[in-house]
Coordinates of C-alpha atoms (C1' of nucleotides) in Angstrom, one line a residue:
Chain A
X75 CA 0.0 0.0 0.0
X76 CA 2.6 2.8 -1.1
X77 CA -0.3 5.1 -1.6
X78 CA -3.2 6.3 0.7
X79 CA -5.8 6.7 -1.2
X80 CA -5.0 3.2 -2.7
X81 CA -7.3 1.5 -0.5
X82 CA -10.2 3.5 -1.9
X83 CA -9.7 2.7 -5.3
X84 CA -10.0 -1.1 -4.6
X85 CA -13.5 -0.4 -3.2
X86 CA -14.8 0.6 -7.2
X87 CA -16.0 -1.9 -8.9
X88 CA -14.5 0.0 -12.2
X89 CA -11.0 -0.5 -11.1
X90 CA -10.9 -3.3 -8.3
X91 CA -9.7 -5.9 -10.6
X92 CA -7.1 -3.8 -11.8
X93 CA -3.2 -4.9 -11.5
X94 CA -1.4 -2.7 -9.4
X95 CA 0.5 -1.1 -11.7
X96 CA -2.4 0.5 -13.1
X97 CA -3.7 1.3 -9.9
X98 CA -1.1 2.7 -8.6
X99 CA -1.0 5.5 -11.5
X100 CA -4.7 6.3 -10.9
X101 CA -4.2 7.0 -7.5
X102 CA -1.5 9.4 -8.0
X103 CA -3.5 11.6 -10.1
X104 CA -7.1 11.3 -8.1
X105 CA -8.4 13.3 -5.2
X106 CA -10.9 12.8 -2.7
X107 CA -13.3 15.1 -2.0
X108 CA -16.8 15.8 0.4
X109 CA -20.2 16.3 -0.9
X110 CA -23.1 16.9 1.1
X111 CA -27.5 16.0 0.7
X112 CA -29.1 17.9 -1.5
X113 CA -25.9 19.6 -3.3
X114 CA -25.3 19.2 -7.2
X115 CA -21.8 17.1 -8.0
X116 CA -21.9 18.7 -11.3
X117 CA -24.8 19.6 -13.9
X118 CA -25.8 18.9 -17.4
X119 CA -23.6 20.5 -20.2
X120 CA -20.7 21.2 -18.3
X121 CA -17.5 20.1 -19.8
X122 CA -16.4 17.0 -18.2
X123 CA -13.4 17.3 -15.6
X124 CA -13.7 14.0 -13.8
X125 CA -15.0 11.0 -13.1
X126 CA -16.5 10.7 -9.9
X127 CA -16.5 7.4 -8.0
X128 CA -18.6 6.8 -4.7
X129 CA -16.8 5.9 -1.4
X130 CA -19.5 6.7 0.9
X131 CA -23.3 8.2 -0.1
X132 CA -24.9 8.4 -2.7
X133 CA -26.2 10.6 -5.9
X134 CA -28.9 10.5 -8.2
X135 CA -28.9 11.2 -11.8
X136 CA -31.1 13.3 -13.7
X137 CA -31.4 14.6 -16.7
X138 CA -33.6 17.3 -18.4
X139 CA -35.0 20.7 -17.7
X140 CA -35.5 21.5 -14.0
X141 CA -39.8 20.6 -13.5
X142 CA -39.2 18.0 -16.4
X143 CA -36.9 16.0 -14.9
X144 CA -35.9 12.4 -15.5
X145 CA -34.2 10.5 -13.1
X146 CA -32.2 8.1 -14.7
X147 CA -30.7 5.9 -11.6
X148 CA -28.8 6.4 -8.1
X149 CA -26.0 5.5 -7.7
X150 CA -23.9 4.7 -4.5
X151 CA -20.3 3.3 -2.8
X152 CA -18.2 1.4 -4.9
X153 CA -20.7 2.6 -8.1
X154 CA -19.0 5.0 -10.6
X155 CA -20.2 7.8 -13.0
X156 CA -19.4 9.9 -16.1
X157 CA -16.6 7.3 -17.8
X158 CA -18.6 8.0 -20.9
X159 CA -18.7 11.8 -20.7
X160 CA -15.3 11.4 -20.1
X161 CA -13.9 8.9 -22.2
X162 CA -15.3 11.2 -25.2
X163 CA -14.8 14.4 -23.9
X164 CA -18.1 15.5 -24.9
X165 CA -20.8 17.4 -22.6
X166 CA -22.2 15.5 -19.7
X167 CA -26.0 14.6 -20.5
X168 CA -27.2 14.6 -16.7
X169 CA -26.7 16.6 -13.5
X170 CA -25.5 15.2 -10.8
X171 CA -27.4 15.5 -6.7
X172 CA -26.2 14.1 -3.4
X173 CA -28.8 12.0 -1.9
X174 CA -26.9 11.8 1.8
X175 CA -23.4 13.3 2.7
X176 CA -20.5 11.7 1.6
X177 CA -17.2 11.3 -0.3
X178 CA -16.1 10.6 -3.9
X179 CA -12.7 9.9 -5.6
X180 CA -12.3 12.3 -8.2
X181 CA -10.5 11.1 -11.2
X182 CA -9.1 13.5 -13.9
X183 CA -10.9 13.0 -17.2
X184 CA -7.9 13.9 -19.1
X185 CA -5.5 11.5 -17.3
X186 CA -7.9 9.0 -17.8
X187 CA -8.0 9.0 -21.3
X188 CA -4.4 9.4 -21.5
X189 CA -3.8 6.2 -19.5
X190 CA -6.8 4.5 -21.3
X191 CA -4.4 4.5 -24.6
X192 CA -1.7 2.8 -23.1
X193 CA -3.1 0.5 -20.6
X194 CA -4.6 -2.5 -21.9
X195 CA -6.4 -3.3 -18.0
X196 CA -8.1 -0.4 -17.7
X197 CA -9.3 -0.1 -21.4
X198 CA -10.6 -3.5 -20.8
X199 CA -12.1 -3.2 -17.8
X200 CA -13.7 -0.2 -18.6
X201 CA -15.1 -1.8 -21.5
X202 CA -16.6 -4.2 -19.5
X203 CA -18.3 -1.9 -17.0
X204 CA -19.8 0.0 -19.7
X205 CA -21.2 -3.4 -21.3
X206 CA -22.8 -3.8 -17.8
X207 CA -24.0 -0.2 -17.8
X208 CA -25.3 -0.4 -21.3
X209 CA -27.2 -4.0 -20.3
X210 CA -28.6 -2.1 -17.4
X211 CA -30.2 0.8 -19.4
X212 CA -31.2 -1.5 -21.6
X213 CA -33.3 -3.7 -19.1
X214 CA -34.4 0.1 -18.2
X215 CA -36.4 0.6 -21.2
X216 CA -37.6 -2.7 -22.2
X217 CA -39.8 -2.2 -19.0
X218 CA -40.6 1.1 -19.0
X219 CA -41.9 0.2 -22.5
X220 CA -43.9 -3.1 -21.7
X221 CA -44.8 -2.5 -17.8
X222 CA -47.4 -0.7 -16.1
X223 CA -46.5 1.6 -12.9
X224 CA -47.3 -1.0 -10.2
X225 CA -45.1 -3.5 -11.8
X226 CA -42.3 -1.4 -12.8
X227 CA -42.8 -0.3 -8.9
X228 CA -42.7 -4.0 -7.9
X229 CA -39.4 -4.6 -10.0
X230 CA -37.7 -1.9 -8.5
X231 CA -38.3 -2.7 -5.1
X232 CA -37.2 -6.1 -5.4
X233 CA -33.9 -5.0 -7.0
X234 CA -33.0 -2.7 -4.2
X235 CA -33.6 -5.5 -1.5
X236 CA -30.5 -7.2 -1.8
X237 CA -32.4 -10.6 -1.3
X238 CA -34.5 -12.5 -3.8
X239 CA -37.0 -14.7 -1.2
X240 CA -38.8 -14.4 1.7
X241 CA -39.2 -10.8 3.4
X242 CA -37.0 -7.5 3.1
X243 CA -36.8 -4.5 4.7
X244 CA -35.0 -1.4 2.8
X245 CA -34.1 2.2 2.4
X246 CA -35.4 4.0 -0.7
X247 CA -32.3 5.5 -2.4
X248 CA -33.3 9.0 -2.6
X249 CA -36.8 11.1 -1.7
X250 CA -40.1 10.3 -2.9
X251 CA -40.2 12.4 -5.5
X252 CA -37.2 10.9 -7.0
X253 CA -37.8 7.5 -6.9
X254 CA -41.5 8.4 -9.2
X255 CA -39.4 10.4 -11.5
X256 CA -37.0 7.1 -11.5
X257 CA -39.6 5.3 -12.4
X258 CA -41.2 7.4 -15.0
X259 CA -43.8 8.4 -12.9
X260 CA -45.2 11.5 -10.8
X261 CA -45.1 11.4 -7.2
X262 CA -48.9 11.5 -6.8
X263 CA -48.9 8.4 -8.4
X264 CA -46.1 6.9 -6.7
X265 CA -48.1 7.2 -3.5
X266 CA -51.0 5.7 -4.6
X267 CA -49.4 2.9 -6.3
X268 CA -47.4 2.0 -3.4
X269 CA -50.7 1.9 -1.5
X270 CA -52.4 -0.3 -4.2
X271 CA -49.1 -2.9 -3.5
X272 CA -50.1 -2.8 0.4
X273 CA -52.4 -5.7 -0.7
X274 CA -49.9 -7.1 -1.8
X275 CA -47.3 -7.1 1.0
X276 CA -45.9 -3.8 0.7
X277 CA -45.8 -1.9 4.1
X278 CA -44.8 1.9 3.9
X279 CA -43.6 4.3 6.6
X280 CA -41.6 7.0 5.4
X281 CA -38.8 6.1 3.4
X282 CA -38.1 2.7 4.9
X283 CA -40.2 -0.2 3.3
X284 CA -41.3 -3.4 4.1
X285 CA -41.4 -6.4 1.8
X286 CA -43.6 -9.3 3.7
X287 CA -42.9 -11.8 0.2
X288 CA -40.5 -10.9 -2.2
X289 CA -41.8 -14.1 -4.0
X290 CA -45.5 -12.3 -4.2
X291 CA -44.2 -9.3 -5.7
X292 CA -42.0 -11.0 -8.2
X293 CA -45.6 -12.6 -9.3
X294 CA -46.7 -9.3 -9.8
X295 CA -44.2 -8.4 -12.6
X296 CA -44.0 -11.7 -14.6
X297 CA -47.9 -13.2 -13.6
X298 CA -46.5 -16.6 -13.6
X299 CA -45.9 -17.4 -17.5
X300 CA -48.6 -19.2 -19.3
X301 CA -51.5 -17.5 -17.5
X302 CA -54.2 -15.6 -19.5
X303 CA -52.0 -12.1 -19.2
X304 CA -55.1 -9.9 -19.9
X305 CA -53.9 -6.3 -19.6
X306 CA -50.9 -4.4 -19.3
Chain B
X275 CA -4.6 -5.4 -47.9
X276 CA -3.5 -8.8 -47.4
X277 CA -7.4 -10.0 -46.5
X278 CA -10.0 -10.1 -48.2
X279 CA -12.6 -8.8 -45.1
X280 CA -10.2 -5.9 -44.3
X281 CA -12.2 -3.1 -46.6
X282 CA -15.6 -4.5 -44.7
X283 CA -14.0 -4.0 -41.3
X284 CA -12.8 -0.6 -41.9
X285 CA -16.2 0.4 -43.0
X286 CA -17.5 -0.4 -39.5
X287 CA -17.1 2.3 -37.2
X288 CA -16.2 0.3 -34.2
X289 CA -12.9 -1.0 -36.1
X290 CA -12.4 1.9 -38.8
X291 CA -9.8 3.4 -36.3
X292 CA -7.6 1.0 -35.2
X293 CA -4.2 -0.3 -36.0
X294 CA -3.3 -2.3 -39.2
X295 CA -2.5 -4.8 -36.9
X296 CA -5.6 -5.2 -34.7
X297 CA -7.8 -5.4 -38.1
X298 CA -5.6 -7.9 -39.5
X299 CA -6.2 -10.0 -36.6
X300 CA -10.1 -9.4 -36.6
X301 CA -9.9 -10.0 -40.2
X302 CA -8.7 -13.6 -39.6
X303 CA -11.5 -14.6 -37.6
X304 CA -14.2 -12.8 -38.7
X305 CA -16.7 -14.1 -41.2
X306 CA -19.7 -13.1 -43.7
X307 CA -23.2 -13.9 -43.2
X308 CA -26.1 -13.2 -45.5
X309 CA -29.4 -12.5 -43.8
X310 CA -32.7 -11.7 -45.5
X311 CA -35.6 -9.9 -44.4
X312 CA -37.4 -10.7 -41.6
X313 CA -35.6 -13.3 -40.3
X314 CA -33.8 -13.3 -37.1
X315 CA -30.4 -13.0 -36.4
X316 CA -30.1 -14.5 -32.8
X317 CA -32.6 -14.4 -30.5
X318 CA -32.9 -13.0 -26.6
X319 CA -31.4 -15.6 -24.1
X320 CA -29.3 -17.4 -26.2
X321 CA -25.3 -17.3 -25.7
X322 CA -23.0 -14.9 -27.1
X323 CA -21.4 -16.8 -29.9
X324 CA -20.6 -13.6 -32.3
X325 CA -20.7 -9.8 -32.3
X326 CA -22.5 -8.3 -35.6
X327 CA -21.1 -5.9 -37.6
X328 CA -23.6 -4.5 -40.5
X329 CA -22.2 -3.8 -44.1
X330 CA -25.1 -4.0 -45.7
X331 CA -28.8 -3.8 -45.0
X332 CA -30.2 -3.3 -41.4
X333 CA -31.7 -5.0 -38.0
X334 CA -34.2 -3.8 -35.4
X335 CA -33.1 -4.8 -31.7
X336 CA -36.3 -6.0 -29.5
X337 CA -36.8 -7.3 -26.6
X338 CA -39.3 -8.5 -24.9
X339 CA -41.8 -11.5 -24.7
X340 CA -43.4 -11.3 -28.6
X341 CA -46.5 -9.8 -28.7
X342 CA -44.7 -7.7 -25.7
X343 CA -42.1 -6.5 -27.4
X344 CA -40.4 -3.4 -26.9
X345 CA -38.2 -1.9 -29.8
X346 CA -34.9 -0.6 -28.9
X347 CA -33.3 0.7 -32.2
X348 CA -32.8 -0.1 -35.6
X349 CA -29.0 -0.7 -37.2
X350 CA -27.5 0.0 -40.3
X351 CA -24.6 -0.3 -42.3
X352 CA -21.2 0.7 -40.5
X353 CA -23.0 -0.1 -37.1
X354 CA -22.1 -2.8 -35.1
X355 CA -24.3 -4.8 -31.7
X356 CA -24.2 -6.9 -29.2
X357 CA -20.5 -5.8 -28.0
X358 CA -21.8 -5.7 -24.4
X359 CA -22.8 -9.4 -24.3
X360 CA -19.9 -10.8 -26.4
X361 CA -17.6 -8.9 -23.9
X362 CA -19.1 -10.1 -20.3
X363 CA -20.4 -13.5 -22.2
X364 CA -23.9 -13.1 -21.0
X365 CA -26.7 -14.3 -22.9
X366 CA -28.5 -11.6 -25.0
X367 CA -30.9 -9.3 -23.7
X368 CA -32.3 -8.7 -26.6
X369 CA -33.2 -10.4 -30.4
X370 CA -32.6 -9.1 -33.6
X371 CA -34.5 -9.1 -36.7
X372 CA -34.0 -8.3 -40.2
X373 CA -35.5 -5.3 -41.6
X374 CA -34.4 -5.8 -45.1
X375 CA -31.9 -8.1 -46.9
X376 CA -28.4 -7.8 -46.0
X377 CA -25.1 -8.9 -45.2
X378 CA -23.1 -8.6 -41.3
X379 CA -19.3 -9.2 -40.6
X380 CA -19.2 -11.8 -37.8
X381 CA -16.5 -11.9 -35.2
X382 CA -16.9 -14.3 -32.4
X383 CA -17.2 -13.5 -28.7
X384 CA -14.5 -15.7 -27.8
X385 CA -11.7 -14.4 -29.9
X386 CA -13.2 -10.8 -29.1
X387 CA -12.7 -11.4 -25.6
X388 CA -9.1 -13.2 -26.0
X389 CA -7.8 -9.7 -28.2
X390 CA -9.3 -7.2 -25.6
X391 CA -6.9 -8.3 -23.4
X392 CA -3.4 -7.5 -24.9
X393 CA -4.3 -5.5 -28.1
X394 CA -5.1 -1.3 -25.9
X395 CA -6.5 0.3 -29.6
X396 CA -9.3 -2.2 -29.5
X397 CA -10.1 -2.0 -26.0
X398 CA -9.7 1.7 -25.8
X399 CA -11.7 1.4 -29.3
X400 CA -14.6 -0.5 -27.5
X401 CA -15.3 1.5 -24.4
X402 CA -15.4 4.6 -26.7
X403 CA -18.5 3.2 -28.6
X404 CA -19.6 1.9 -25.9
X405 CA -19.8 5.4 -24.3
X406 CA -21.3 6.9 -27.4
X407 CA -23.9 3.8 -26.9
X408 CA -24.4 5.1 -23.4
X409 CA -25.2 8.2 -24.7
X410 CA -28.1 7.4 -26.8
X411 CA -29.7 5.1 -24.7
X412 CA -29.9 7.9 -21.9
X413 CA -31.2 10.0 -24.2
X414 CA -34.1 7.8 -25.1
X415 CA -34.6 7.0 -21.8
X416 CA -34.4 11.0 -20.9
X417 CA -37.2 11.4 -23.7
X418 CA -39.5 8.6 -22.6
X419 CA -39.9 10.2 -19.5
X420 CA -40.7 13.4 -20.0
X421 CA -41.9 13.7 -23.7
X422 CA -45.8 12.8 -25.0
X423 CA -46.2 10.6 -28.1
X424 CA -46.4 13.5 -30.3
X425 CA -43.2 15.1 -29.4
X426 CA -41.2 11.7 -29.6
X427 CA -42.4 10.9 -32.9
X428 CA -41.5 14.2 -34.0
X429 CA -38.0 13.8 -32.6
X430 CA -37.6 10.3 -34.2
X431 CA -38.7 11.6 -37.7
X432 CA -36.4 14.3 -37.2
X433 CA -33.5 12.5 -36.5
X434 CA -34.2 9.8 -39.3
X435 CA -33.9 12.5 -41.6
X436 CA -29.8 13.2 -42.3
X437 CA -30.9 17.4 -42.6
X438 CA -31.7 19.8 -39.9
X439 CA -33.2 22.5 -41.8
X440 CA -36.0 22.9 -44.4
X441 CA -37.7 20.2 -46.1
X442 CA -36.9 16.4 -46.0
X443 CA -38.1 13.2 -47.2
X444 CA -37.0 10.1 -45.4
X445 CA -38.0 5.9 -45.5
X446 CA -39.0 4.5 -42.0
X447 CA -36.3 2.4 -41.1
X448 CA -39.2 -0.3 -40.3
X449 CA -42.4 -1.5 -40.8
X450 CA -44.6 0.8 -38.9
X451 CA -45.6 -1.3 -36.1
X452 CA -42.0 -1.6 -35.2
X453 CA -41.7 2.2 -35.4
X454 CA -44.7 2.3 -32.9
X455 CA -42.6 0.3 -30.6
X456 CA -39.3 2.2 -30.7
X457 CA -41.5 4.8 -29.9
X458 CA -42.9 3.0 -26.8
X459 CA -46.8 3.1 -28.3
X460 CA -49.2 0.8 -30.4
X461 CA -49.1 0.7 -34.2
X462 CA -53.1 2.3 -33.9
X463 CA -51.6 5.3 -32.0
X464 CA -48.8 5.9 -34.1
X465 CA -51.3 5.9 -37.1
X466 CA -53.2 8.5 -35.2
X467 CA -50.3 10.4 -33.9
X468 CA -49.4 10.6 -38.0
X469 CA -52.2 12.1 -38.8
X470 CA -52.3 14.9 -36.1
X471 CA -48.4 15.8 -37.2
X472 CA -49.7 16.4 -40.6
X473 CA -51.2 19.9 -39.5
X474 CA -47.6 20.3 -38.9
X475 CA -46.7 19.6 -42.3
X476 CA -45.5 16.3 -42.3
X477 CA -47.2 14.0 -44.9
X478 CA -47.3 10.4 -45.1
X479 CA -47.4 7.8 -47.7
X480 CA -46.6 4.1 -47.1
X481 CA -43.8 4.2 -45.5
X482 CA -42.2 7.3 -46.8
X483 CA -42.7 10.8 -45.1
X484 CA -41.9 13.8 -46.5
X485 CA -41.4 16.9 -43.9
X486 CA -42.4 20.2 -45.0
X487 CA -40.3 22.4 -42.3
X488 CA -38.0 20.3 -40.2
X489 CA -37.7 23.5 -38.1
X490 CA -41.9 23.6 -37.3
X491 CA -41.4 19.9 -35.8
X492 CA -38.5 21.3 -34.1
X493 CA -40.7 23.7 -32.2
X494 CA -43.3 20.7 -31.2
X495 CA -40.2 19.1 -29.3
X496 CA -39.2 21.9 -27.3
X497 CA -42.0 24.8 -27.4
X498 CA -38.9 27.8 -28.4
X499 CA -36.5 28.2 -25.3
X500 CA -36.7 31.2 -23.7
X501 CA -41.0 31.4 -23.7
X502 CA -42.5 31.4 -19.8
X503 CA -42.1 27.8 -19.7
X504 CA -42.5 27.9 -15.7
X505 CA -39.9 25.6 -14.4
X506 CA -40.5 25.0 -10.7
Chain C
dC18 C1' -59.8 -16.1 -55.3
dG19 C1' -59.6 -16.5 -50.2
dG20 C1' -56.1 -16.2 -46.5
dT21 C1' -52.8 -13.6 -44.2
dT22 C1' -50.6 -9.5 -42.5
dG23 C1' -50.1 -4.5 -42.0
dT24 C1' -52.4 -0.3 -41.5
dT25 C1' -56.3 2.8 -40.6
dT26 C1' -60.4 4.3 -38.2
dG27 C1' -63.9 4.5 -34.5
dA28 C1' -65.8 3.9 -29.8
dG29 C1' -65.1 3.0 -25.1
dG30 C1' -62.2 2.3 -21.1
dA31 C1' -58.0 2.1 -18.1
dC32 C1' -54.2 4.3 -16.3
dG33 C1' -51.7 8.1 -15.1
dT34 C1' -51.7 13.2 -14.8
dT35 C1' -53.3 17.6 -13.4
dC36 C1' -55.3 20.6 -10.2
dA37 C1' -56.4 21.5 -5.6
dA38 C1' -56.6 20.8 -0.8
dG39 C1' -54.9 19.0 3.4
dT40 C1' -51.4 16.7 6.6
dA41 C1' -46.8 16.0 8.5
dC42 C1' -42.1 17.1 9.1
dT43 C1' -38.0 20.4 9.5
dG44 C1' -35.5 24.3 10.3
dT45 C1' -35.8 29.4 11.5
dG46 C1' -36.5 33.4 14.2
dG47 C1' -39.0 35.5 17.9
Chain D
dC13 C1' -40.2 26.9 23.6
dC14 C1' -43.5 27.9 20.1
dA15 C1' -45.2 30.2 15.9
dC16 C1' -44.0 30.3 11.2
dA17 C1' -42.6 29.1 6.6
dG18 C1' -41.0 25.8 3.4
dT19 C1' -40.9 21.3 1.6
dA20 C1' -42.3 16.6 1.1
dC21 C1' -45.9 13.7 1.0
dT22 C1' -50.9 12.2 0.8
dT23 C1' -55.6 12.2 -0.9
dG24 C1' -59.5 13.3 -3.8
dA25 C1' -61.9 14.6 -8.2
dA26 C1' -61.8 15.7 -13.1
dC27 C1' -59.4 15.3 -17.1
dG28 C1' -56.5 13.6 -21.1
dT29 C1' -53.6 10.5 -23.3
dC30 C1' -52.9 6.2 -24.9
dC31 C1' -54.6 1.5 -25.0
dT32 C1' -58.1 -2.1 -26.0
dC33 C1' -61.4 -4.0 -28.8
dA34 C1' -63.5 -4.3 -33.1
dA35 C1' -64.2 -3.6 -37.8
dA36 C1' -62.8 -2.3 -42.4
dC37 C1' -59.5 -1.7 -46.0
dA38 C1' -55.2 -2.5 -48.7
dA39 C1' -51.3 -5.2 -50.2
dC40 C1' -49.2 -9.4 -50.8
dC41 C1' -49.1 -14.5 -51.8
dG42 C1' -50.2 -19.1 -52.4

DNA sequence: CGGTTGTTTGAGGACGTTCAAGTACTGTGG
DNA sequence: CCACAGTACTTGAACGTCCTCAAACAACCG
């Protein structure tokens, strides 16, 4: 461990598996730096600086005009942002908010690129989390294309338990608000959707939520295959 | 040009930077496969076995149970898919079917995977179009959220067309009902939506449009910046 | 020619939004 | 400590958009 902020670069998914040859000439050039709730990281259009990788809280992404926004995920520790902006150098296409205090590694956009050219590891691996990104977005719109609210709601509450069966208890990532928007929804609607899934399991109080059957929700969002289907 | 496939490679923008020597080594395994309209190419769920690379004609990526399906894009000539799931050998998300006759450069997964690792121009190649992939899947999932039926048809029609300004006649890059879909609504709404956008000058026959004033369908997207436009 | 598939059109209904009011929580200043 | 304002969230009623269902038309093909 030569370098101190080493230890934080392990925790990133993006560079964990990195030799540490590469990782050693990241953390030479990245810096760590504070954020706190509420606060914008950086905003849509800006030139791209750095890449921001989470060590501790969390940040949602949204894009669009302020009133029309559209969340596109959260994102917390170990999770990274931007490589795209960055890679390209082109304008980022989403803003940036803290959803808690906490701390990112900041690395430069411009050594990243430089080191992307001669570093077959990182080029690779990056290449791999943006396969994993892209798969993501893509699972994104299939369902906001063929779901209703209450089951896109379902599905997204079952992917933030980090279980699969029986009951869960969990955190929402971010306010109300955000979470509709995440979902493609308005926050009105969120409310009364999560009180339709009550009969289905779902207990509410504030921004904790309980999951009685993560089984009876997943029936919800695929209604066991082979059944009539009727509506969407 | 010691191979035969090398012209067809450098025609695909994925490959059309790199290195003599990184092409000559796709070239060696890469393959070409005729496909005619209509049919599929792979199919969601299946293994990664190749990565396509289109050189002539063009595909529509879907996903989705059928009768469920939602569009995600069509590909043309010079595009390349499925880089994401040859790279992380995951099975498809997503199928692909023919939306005219055609012929795609096959590369397989395996040997994909094998030259990521010591060759930096094609791994540094791949995670910048995967970026630029990033890029336009935000953006549709930006739109989706926050944009009517009427406004994302307009957008799609105006970025079909290669113009920005004036008058433009373009060829849907699909049968209609798959339009509908990479749209996010039904065939019967798109008809509809068709005929309200002719009052804004676009006209309709078969499945070529003609656009009287790209700049009037412009204004449907985004009502002229600047106006109240009360963000809150 | 009848069968199949894609598109259009119409009528009715479901889902989600908008508008509006009311409740609960949080931080501020008296 | 409490009144106050600001924000998030909830709830209700009316509305609009898009979907479903159904029928008719056109193009294609055996």
């Amino acid at each position: 461990m030569s370098h101190p902020r080493l230890p934080f670069l392990k925790r990133i998914e993006l560079f964990a598996p990195l030799p540490a040859a590469s990782l050693e000439r990241l953390a030479e050039v990245s810096g760590l730096q504070r954020f706190s709730n509420h606060g914008y990281l950086f905003r849509e259009g800006e030139e791209p600086d750095f890449i921001y990788c989470f060590v501790e809280g969390g940040i949602v992404l949204v894009g669009g005009a302020d009133g029309h926004e559209a969340v596109i995920d959260f994102f917390g520790p170990g999770e990274s942002v931007l490589l795209p902006a960055a890679l390209l150098g082109l304008p980022y296409l989403v803003s940036a908010r803290a959803t808690s205090d906490g701390q990112a590694l900041l690395i430069p956009a411009s050594k990243l690129r430089e080191q992307l050219n001669d570093d077959v590891a990182l080029a690779a691996q990056c290449a791999r989390v943006l396969s994993r990104h892209w798969r993501v977005l893509i699972s994104q719109i299939k369902e906001i294309k063929t779901h209703g609210a209450a089951e896109r709601l379902a599905h997204f509450l079952i992917s933030q338990s980090e279980k699969t069966t029986g009951s869960a208890t969990l955190i929402l990532p971010g306010m109300k608000k955000e979470v509709a928007t995440r979902l493609g929804i308005k926050p009105e609607t969120l409310s009364r959707t999560l009180k339709k899934l009550r009969d289905y399991g779902v207990d509410t109080d504030g921004d904790t939520i309980r999951i009685a059957s993560l089984e009876r929700l997943a029936a919800l969002v695929s209604p066991s295959p082979g059944v009539s289907q009727a509506g969407s």
